[in-house]
Amino acid sequence: MALVNNRFDDQAFRMSEATAGDFFALLKPRVMSLVVFTAFVGMVAAPVTINPFLAVVAILAIAIGAGASGALNMWYDADIDAVMTRTVSRPVPAGRVTPHEALTFGLVLSVLSVMTLGVLINWLAAALLAFTIFFYAVVYTMWLKRWTPQNIVIGGAAGALPPMIGWAAVTGNVSFESFVLFLITFLWTPPHFWALALFKSDDYERAGIPMMPNVAGAASTRRQIFAYSLLLAPVGVAPWLLGYTTVGYGVVALALGVGFVWYAWKVLRMPDSDRVMRPAKALFAYSLLYLFAIFAAYLADSVVERVFALGGA
Amino acid sequence: MDNEMVTLTDRQKKARRSRNIAIGLALAALVIIFYLATIAKFGPAILDRPL
Protein backbone atom coordinates (compact mmCIF):
# COMPACT_ATOMS: atom_id res chain seq x y z
CA MET A 1 0.00 0.00 0.00
CA ALA A 2 1.31 3.40 -0.87
CA LEU A 3 2.61 5.52 1.96
CA VAL A 4 0.17 8.32 1.28
CA ASN A 5 -2.79 6.02 1.78
CA ASN A 6 -1.99 5.52 5.47
CA ARG A 7 -2.74 7.82 8.38
CA PHE A 8 0.42 9.12 10.02
CA ASP A 9 0.53 11.33 13.05
CA ASP A 10 4.31 11.44 12.84
CA GLN A 11 5.58 14.95 11.98
CA ALA A 12 7.88 13.48 9.33
CA PHE A 13 4.89 12.37 7.29
CA ARG A 14 2.47 15.17 8.08
CA MET A 15 0.70 16.85 5.18
CA SER A 16 2.24 20.24 4.59
CA GLU A 17 0.31 23.40 5.34
CA ALA A 18 3.02 25.60 3.83
CA THR A 19 1.69 28.06 1.26
CA ALA A 20 3.64 29.57 -1.63
CA GLY A 21 3.90 32.71 0.50
CA ASP A 22 5.72 30.76 3.23
CA PHE A 23 8.28 29.52 0.72
CA PHE A 24 8.66 33.05 -0.62
CA ALA A 25 9.35 34.23 2.96
CA LEU A 26 12.19 31.66 3.13
CA LEU A 27 13.96 33.70 0.43
CA LYS A 28 14.32 36.69 2.81
CA PRO A 29 12.68 39.10 0.34
CA ARG A 30 14.01 42.26 2.02
CA VAL A 31 17.61 41.04 1.84
CA MET A 32 16.91 39.88 -1.71
CA SER A 33 15.75 43.38 -2.72
CA LEU A 34 19.08 44.80 -1.51
CA VAL A 35 20.97 42.12 -3.45
CA VAL A 36 18.96 42.86 -6.62
CA PHE A 37 19.62 46.56 -6.31
CA THR A 38 23.39 46.33 -5.65
CA ALA A 39 23.85 43.68 -8.36
CA PHE A 40 21.97 45.93 -10.79
CA VAL A 41 24.26 48.85 -9.92
CA GLY A 42 27.27 46.59 -10.58
CA MET A 43 25.83 45.74 -14.01
CA VAL A 44 25.10 49.34 -14.97
CA ALA A 45 28.48 50.58 -13.69
CA ALA A 46 30.29 48.12 -15.98
CA PRO A 47 31.80 49.70 -19.10
CA VAL A 48 29.99 47.33 -21.49
CA THR A 49 26.37 46.28 -21.92
CA ILE A 50 24.58 43.03 -22.59
CA ASN A 51 21.23 42.20 -24.12
CA PRO A 52 18.58 43.74 -21.77
CA PHE A 53 16.66 40.48 -21.52
CA LEU A 54 19.82 38.59 -20.53
CA ALA A 55 20.49 41.33 -17.96
CA VAL A 56 17.05 40.70 -16.43
CA VAL A 57 17.75 36.95 -16.39
CA ALA A 58 21.11 37.57 -14.68
CA ILE A 59 19.48 39.74 -12.00
CA LEU A 60 16.77 37.12 -11.49
CA ALA A 61 19.33 34.32 -11.12
CA ILE A 62 21.38 36.36 -8.64
CA ALA A 63 18.21 37.15 -6.66
CA ILE A 64 17.12 33.50 -6.57
CA GLY A 65 20.65 32.44 -5.54
CA ALA A 66 20.63 34.96 -2.70
CA GLY A 67 17.16 33.77 -1.71
CA ALA A 68 18.34 30.15 -1.74
CA SER A 69 21.13 30.98 0.70
CA GLY A 70 18.50 32.65 2.90
CA ALA A 71 16.40 29.46 2.86
CA LEU A 72 19.46 27.37 3.81
CA ASN A 73 20.18 29.86 6.61
CA MET A 74 16.61 29.52 7.91
CA TRP A 75 16.85 25.72 7.76
CA TYR A 76 20.06 25.62 9.80
CA ASP A 77 19.20 28.43 12.23
CA ALA A 78 15.63 27.35 13.05
CA ASP A 79 16.64 26.55 16.66
CA ILE A 80 18.03 30.02 17.37
CA ASP A 81 15.37 31.78 15.27
CA ALA A 82 12.78 30.22 17.59
CA VAL A 83 14.13 32.04 20.66
CA MET A 84 14.65 35.48 19.10
CA THR A 85 11.72 37.92 18.94
CA ARG A 86 12.97 39.28 15.60
CA THR A 87 12.92 35.85 13.91
CA VAL A 88 10.39 33.74 15.84
CA SER A 89 7.67 34.20 13.21
CA ARG A 90 9.85 32.93 10.34
CA PRO A 91 8.26 29.96 8.51
CA VAL A 92 10.43 27.20 10.02
CA PRO A 93 10.38 28.16 13.74
CA ALA A 94 6.67 29.02 13.39
CA GLY A 95 6.06 25.45 12.14
CA ARG A 96 4.58 26.41 8.77
CA VAL A 97 7.48 24.90 6.82
CA THR A 98 9.41 21.83 7.99
CA PRO A 99 13.23 22.00 8.17
CA HIS A 100 13.38 19.28 5.49
CA GLU A 101 11.21 21.37 3.13
CA ALA A 102 13.39 24.45 3.73
CA LEU A 103 16.60 22.49 3.09
CA THR A 104 15.28 20.93 -0.12
CA PHE A 105 13.93 24.26 -1.34
CA GLY A 106 17.28 25.99 -0.65
CA LEU A 107 19.37 23.30 -2.35
CA VAL A 108 17.15 23.09 -5.45
CA LEU A 109 17.13 26.87 -5.92
CA SER A 110 20.90 27.08 -5.34
CA VAL A 111 21.61 24.61 -8.13
CA LEU A 112 18.98 26.12 -10.42
CA SER A 113 20.21 29.72 -10.00
CA VAL A 114 23.91 28.88 -10.45
CA MET A 115 23.25 26.68 -13.51
CA THR A 116 20.96 29.29 -15.10
CA LEU A 117 23.55 32.04 -14.60
CA GLY A 118 26.31 29.80 -15.95
CA VAL A 119 24.46 28.50 -19.01
CA LEU A 120 22.77 31.76 -20.05
CA ILE A 121 25.26 34.43 -18.89
CA ASN A 122 28.79 33.27 -18.04
CA TRP A 123 30.54 30.84 -15.72
CA LEU A 124 32.59 33.41 -13.80
CA ALA A 125 29.39 35.10 -12.58
CA ALA A 126 27.96 31.64 -11.81
CA ALA A 127 31.08 30.67 -9.85
CA LEU A 128 30.89 33.91 -7.84
CA LEU A 129 27.21 33.25 -7.11
CA ALA A 130 27.99 29.68 -6.02
CA PHE A 131 30.78 30.99 -3.79
CA THR A 132 28.39 33.58 -2.28
CA ILE A 133 25.79 30.91 -1.47
CA PHE A 134 28.47 28.62 0.01
CA PHE A 135 30.03 31.46 2.01
CA TYR A 136 26.70 32.58 3.47
CA ALA A 137 25.16 29.17 4.13
CA VAL A 138 28.23 27.22 5.22
CA VAL A 139 31.04 29.59 6.28
CA TYR A 140 28.81 32.21 7.93
CA THR A 141 25.68 30.31 9.04
CA MET A 142 27.17 26.96 10.03
CA TRP A 143 30.58 28.08 11.26
CA LEU A 144 31.20 31.74 12.06
CA LYS A 145 27.79 32.80 13.42
CA ARG A 146 27.87 30.61 16.52
CA TRP A 147 31.64 30.70 16.99
CA THR A 148 33.10 34.21 16.87
CA PRO A 149 32.03 37.84 17.45
CA GLN A 150 33.71 38.55 14.11
CA ASN A 151 30.88 36.52 12.48
CA ILE A 152 29.22 39.40 10.63
CA VAL A 153 32.57 41.06 9.78
CA ILE A 154 33.79 38.05 7.78
CA GLY A 155 30.30 36.88 6.82
CA GLY A 156 29.59 40.34 5.43
CA ALA A 157 31.60 39.32 2.36
CA ALA A 158 28.63 37.25 1.19
CA GLY A 159 26.29 40.24 1.26
CA ALA A 160 28.90 42.45 -0.40
CA LEU A 161 29.54 40.22 -3.44
CA PRO A 162 26.39 40.91 -5.56
CA PRO A 163 27.76 44.08 -7.27
CA MET A 164 30.83 42.04 -8.30
CA ILE A 165 28.56 39.27 -9.62
CA GLY A 166 26.56 41.88 -11.56
CA TRP A 167 29.78 43.32 -12.98
CA ALA A 168 31.08 39.85 -13.87
CA ALA A 169 27.77 38.96 -15.55
CA VAL A 170 28.20 41.85 -17.97
CA THR A 171 31.97 41.93 -18.52
CA GLY A 172 33.01 38.33 -17.93
CA ASN A 173 35.68 39.45 -15.45
CA VAL A 174 36.12 41.35 -12.18
CA SER A 175 37.86 44.69 -11.76
CA PHE A 176 39.12 46.99 -9.02
CA GLU A 177 36.06 49.21 -9.58
CA SER A 178 33.73 46.32 -8.77
CA PHE A 179 35.94 45.50 -5.78
CA VAL A 180 35.41 49.04 -4.43
CA LEU A 181 31.64 48.46 -4.64
CA PHE A 182 32.21 45.22 -2.72
CA LEU A 183 34.27 47.10 -0.12
CA ILE A 184 31.53 49.68 0.53
CA THR A 185 29.00 46.99 1.56
CA PHE A 186 31.68 44.97 3.35
CA LEU A 187 32.69 47.89 5.61
CA TRP A 188 29.05 48.95 6.04
CA THR A 189 28.02 45.56 7.46
CA PRO A 190 29.72 45.70 10.93
CA PRO A 191 28.32 49.08 12.06
CA HIS A 192 24.91 48.16 10.61
CA PHE A 193 24.62 44.82 12.43
CA TRP A 194 26.37 45.91 15.63
CA ALA A 195 23.93 48.82 15.97
CA LEU A 196 21.15 46.21 15.80
CA ALA A 197 23.03 43.88 18.15
CA LEU A 198 23.33 46.68 20.74
CA PHE A 199 19.59 47.14 21.18
CA LYS A 200 18.79 43.44 20.57
CA SER A 201 21.58 42.07 22.78
CA ASP A 202 19.07 40.29 25.07
CA ASP A 203 17.77 38.38 22.07
CA TYR A 204 21.24 37.33 20.96
CA GLU A 205 22.16 36.42 24.56
CA ARG A 206 19.12 34.15 24.82
CA ALA A 207 19.99 32.48 21.51
CA GLY A 208 23.63 32.06 22.55
CA ILE A 209 25.02 33.89 19.52
CA PRO A 210 28.38 35.51 20.28
CA MET A 211 27.60 38.97 18.88
CA MET A 212 30.10 41.70 19.70
CA PRO A 213 28.06 43.41 22.50
CA ASN A 214 27.55 40.05 24.23
CA VAL A 215 31.23 39.09 24.03
CA ALA A 216 33.29 42.32 24.16
CA GLY A 217 30.66 44.49 25.86
CA ALA A 218 28.64 47.50 24.71
CA ALA A 219 31.47 50.03 25.18
CA SER A 220 33.90 48.10 22.97
CA THR A 221 31.16 47.58 20.35
CA ARG A 222 30.41 51.31 20.26
CA ARG A 223 34.13 52.06 19.70
CA GLN A 224 34.35 49.47 16.92
CA ILE A 225 31.20 50.86 15.27
CA PHE A 226 32.81 54.28 15.22
CA ALA A 227 36.11 52.89 13.86
CA TYR A 228 34.34 51.08 11.00
CA SER A 229 32.35 54.25 10.24
CA LEU A 230 35.63 56.18 9.92
CA LEU A 231 36.80 53.56 7.42
CA LEU A 232 33.49 53.42 5.54
CA ALA A 233 33.13 57.16 4.93
CA PRO A 234 36.32 57.57 2.81
CA VAL A 235 35.81 54.25 1.01
CA GLY A 236 32.34 55.50 0.02
CA VAL A 237 34.00 58.51 -1.64
CA ALA A 238 36.78 56.37 -3.19
CA PRO A 239 35.00 55.74 -6.54
CA TRP A 240 35.14 59.49 -7.22
CA LEU A 241 38.74 59.85 -5.94
CA LEU A 242 39.78 56.95 -8.21
CA GLY A 243 38.10 58.56 -11.20
CA TYR A 244 35.31 56.04 -11.63
CA THR A 245 32.53 58.58 -11.10
CA THR A 246 31.89 62.29 -11.46
CA VAL A 247 32.13 64.87 -8.69
CA GLY A 248 28.32 64.64 -8.30
CA TYR A 249 28.63 61.18 -6.80
CA GLY A 250 31.61 62.34 -4.73
CA VAL A 251 29.60 65.13 -3.07
CA VAL A 252 26.64 62.84 -2.29
CA ALA A 253 28.94 60.09 -0.95
CA LEU A 254 30.82 62.61 1.19
CA ALA A 255 27.59 63.98 2.69
CA LEU A 256 26.30 60.46 3.35
CA GLY A 257 29.63 59.46 4.92
CA VAL A 258 29.68 62.51 7.20
CA GLY A 259 26.13 61.63 8.26
CA PHE A 260 27.20 58.05 9.01
CA VAL A 261 30.13 59.19 11.17
CA TRP A 262 27.82 61.66 12.95
CA TYR A 263 25.32 58.92 13.85
CA ALA A 264 28.17 56.60 14.89
CA TRP A 265 29.59 59.39 17.05
CA LYS A 266 26.25 59.68 18.83
CA VAL A 267 26.36 55.91 19.44
CA LEU A 268 29.92 56.23 20.76
CA ARG A 269 28.72 58.89 23.24
CA MET A 270 25.75 56.77 24.33
CA PRO A 271 25.99 56.04 28.08
CA ASP A 272 26.06 52.46 29.38
CA SER A 273 22.90 53.21 31.39
CA ASP A 274 20.88 53.97 28.23
CA ARG A 275 18.38 51.12 27.90
CA VAL A 276 16.28 52.67 25.11
CA MET A 277 19.36 53.17 22.88
CA ARG A 278 17.83 55.69 20.51
CA PRO A 279 21.25 56.55 18.96
CA ALA A 280 21.82 52.86 18.06
CA LYS A 281 18.33 52.59 16.57
CA ALA A 282 18.91 55.82 14.66
CA LEU A 283 22.24 54.53 13.29
CA PHE A 284 20.61 51.25 12.25
CA ALA A 285 17.88 53.12 10.35
CA TYR A 286 20.39 55.56 8.83
CA SER A 287 22.70 52.73 7.73
CA LEU A 288 19.89 51.28 5.60
CA LEU A 289 19.30 54.67 4.03
CA TYR A 290 23.06 55.12 3.54
CA LEU A 291 23.56 51.91 1.57
CA PHE A 292 20.53 52.49 -0.61
CA ALA A 293 21.44 56.14 -1.24
CA ILE A 294 25.12 55.57 -2.03
CA PHE A 295 24.33 52.82 -4.55
CA ALA A 296 21.50 54.94 -5.99
CA ALA A 297 23.99 57.81 -6.41
CA TYR A 298 26.44 55.43 -8.14
CA LEU A 299 23.65 54.21 -10.41
CA ALA A 300 22.53 57.75 -11.27
CA ASP A 301 26.13 58.77 -11.96
CA SER A 302 26.71 55.78 -14.25
CA VAL A 303 23.47 56.43 -16.15
CA VAL A 304 24.20 60.15 -16.58
CA GLU A 305 27.76 59.40 -17.71
CA ARG A 306 26.44 56.90 -20.25
CA VAL A 307 23.84 59.34 -21.56
CA PHE A 308 26.51 62.04 -21.99
CA ALA A 309 28.82 59.57 -23.69
CA LEU A 310 26.02 58.70 -26.15
CA GLY A 311 25.31 62.39 -26.70
CA GLY A 312 28.97 63.08 -27.41
CA ALA A 313 29.36 60.11 -29.74
CA MET B 1 -10.63 1.16 5.29
CA ASP B 2 -11.73 4.82 5.33
CA ASN B 3 -9.81 5.32 8.56
CA GLU B 4 -6.55 4.55 6.78
CA MET B 5 -6.99 7.32 4.22
CA VAL B 6 -5.55 10.76 4.65
CA THR B 7 -8.30 13.33 4.69
CA LEU B 8 -6.90 16.74 3.93
CA THR B 9 -8.21 19.64 5.95
CA ASP B 10 -9.43 22.75 4.14
CA ARG B 11 -6.26 24.51 5.20
CA GLN B 12 -4.07 21.75 3.76
CA LYS B 13 -6.05 21.76 0.50
CA LYS B 14 -5.71 25.53 0.23
CA ALA B 15 -1.96 25.36 0.93
CA ARG B 16 -1.46 22.58 -1.64
CA ARG B 17 -3.38 24.55 -4.27
CA SER B 18 -1.24 27.61 -3.52
CA ARG B 19 1.99 25.57 -3.89
CA ASN B 20 0.76 23.90 -7.11
CA ILE B 21 -0.06 27.25 -8.72
CA ALA B 22 3.34 28.66 -7.71
CA ILE B 23 5.21 25.63 -9.12
CA GLY B 24 3.19 25.80 -12.34
CA LEU B 25 3.92 29.50 -12.79
CA ALA B 26 7.62 28.98 -12.01
CA LEU B 27 7.92 26.18 -14.58
CA ALA B 28 6.11 28.23 -17.22
CA ALA B 29 8.41 31.18 -16.47
CA LEU B 30 11.48 28.94 -16.83
CA VAL B 31 10.31 27.68 -20.23
CA ILE B 32 9.72 31.24 -21.46
CA ILE B 33 13.02 32.50 -20.00
CA PHE B 34 15.11 29.76 -21.62
CA TYR B 35 13.27 30.14 -24.93
CA LEU B 36 13.74 33.91 -25.12
CA ALA B 37 17.29 33.78 -23.71
CA THR B 38 18.29 31.29 -26.40
CA ILE B 39 17.01 33.65 -29.10
CA ALA B 40 18.70 36.62 -27.38
CA LYS B 41 22.05 34.80 -27.19
CA PHE B 42 22.06 33.55 -30.77
CA GLY B 43 20.60 36.73 -32.26
CA PRO B 44 19.93 36.64 -36.02
CA ALA B 45 22.30 33.65 -36.28
CA ILE B 46 19.51 31.46 -34.92
CA LEU B 47 18.02 31.44 -38.44
CA ASP B 48 21.37 30.68 -40.04
CA ARG B 49 21.36 26.90 -40.44
CA PRO B 50 21.85 24.49 -43.32
CA LEU B 51 18.64 23.35 -44.96
PDB file of C-alpha atoms in Angstrom, chain B residues 21-40:
ATOM      1  CA  ILE B  21      -0.064  27.253  -8.718  1.00  0.00           C
ATOM      2  CA  ALA B  22       3.336  28.663  -7.708  1.00  0.00           C
ATOM      3  CA  ILE B  23       5.210  25.627  -9.116  1.00  0.00           C
ATOM      4  CA  GLY B  24       3.189  25.804 -12.338  1.00  0.00           C
ATOM      5  CA  LEU B  25       3.921  29.500 -12.794  1.00  0.00           C
ATOM      6  CA  ALA B  26       7.617  28.983 -12.006  1.00  0.00           C
ATOM      7  CA  LEU B  27       7.923  26.177 -14.579  1.00  0.00           C
ATOM      8  CA  ALA B  28       6.111  28.231 -17.222  1.00  0.00           C
ATOM      9  CA  ALA B  29       8.406  31.182 -16.468  1.00  0.00           C
ATOM     10  CA  LEU B  30      11.476  28.940 -16.831  1.00  0.00           C
ATOM     11  CA  VAL B  31      10.314  27.681 -20.234  1.00  0.00           C
ATOM     12  CA  ILE B  32       9.721  31.243 -21.464  1.00  0.00           C
ATOM     13  CA  ILE B  33      13.022  32.499 -19.998  1.00  0.00           C
ATOM     14  CA  PHE B  34      15.110  29.759 -21.620  1.00  0.00           C
ATOM     15  CA  TYR B  35      13.274  30.136 -24.929  1.00  0.00           C
ATOM     16  CA  LEU B  36      13.739  33.911 -25.117  1.00  0.00           C
ATOM     17  CA  ALA B  37      17.291  33.779 -23.707  1.00  0.00           C
ATOM     18  CA  THR B  38      18.290  31.286 -26.402  1.00  0.00           C
ATOM     19  CA  ILE B  39      17.006  33.652 -29.099  1.00  0.00           C
ATOM     20  CA  ALA B  40      18.700  36.621 -27.383  1.00  0.00           C
TER      21      ALA B  40
END
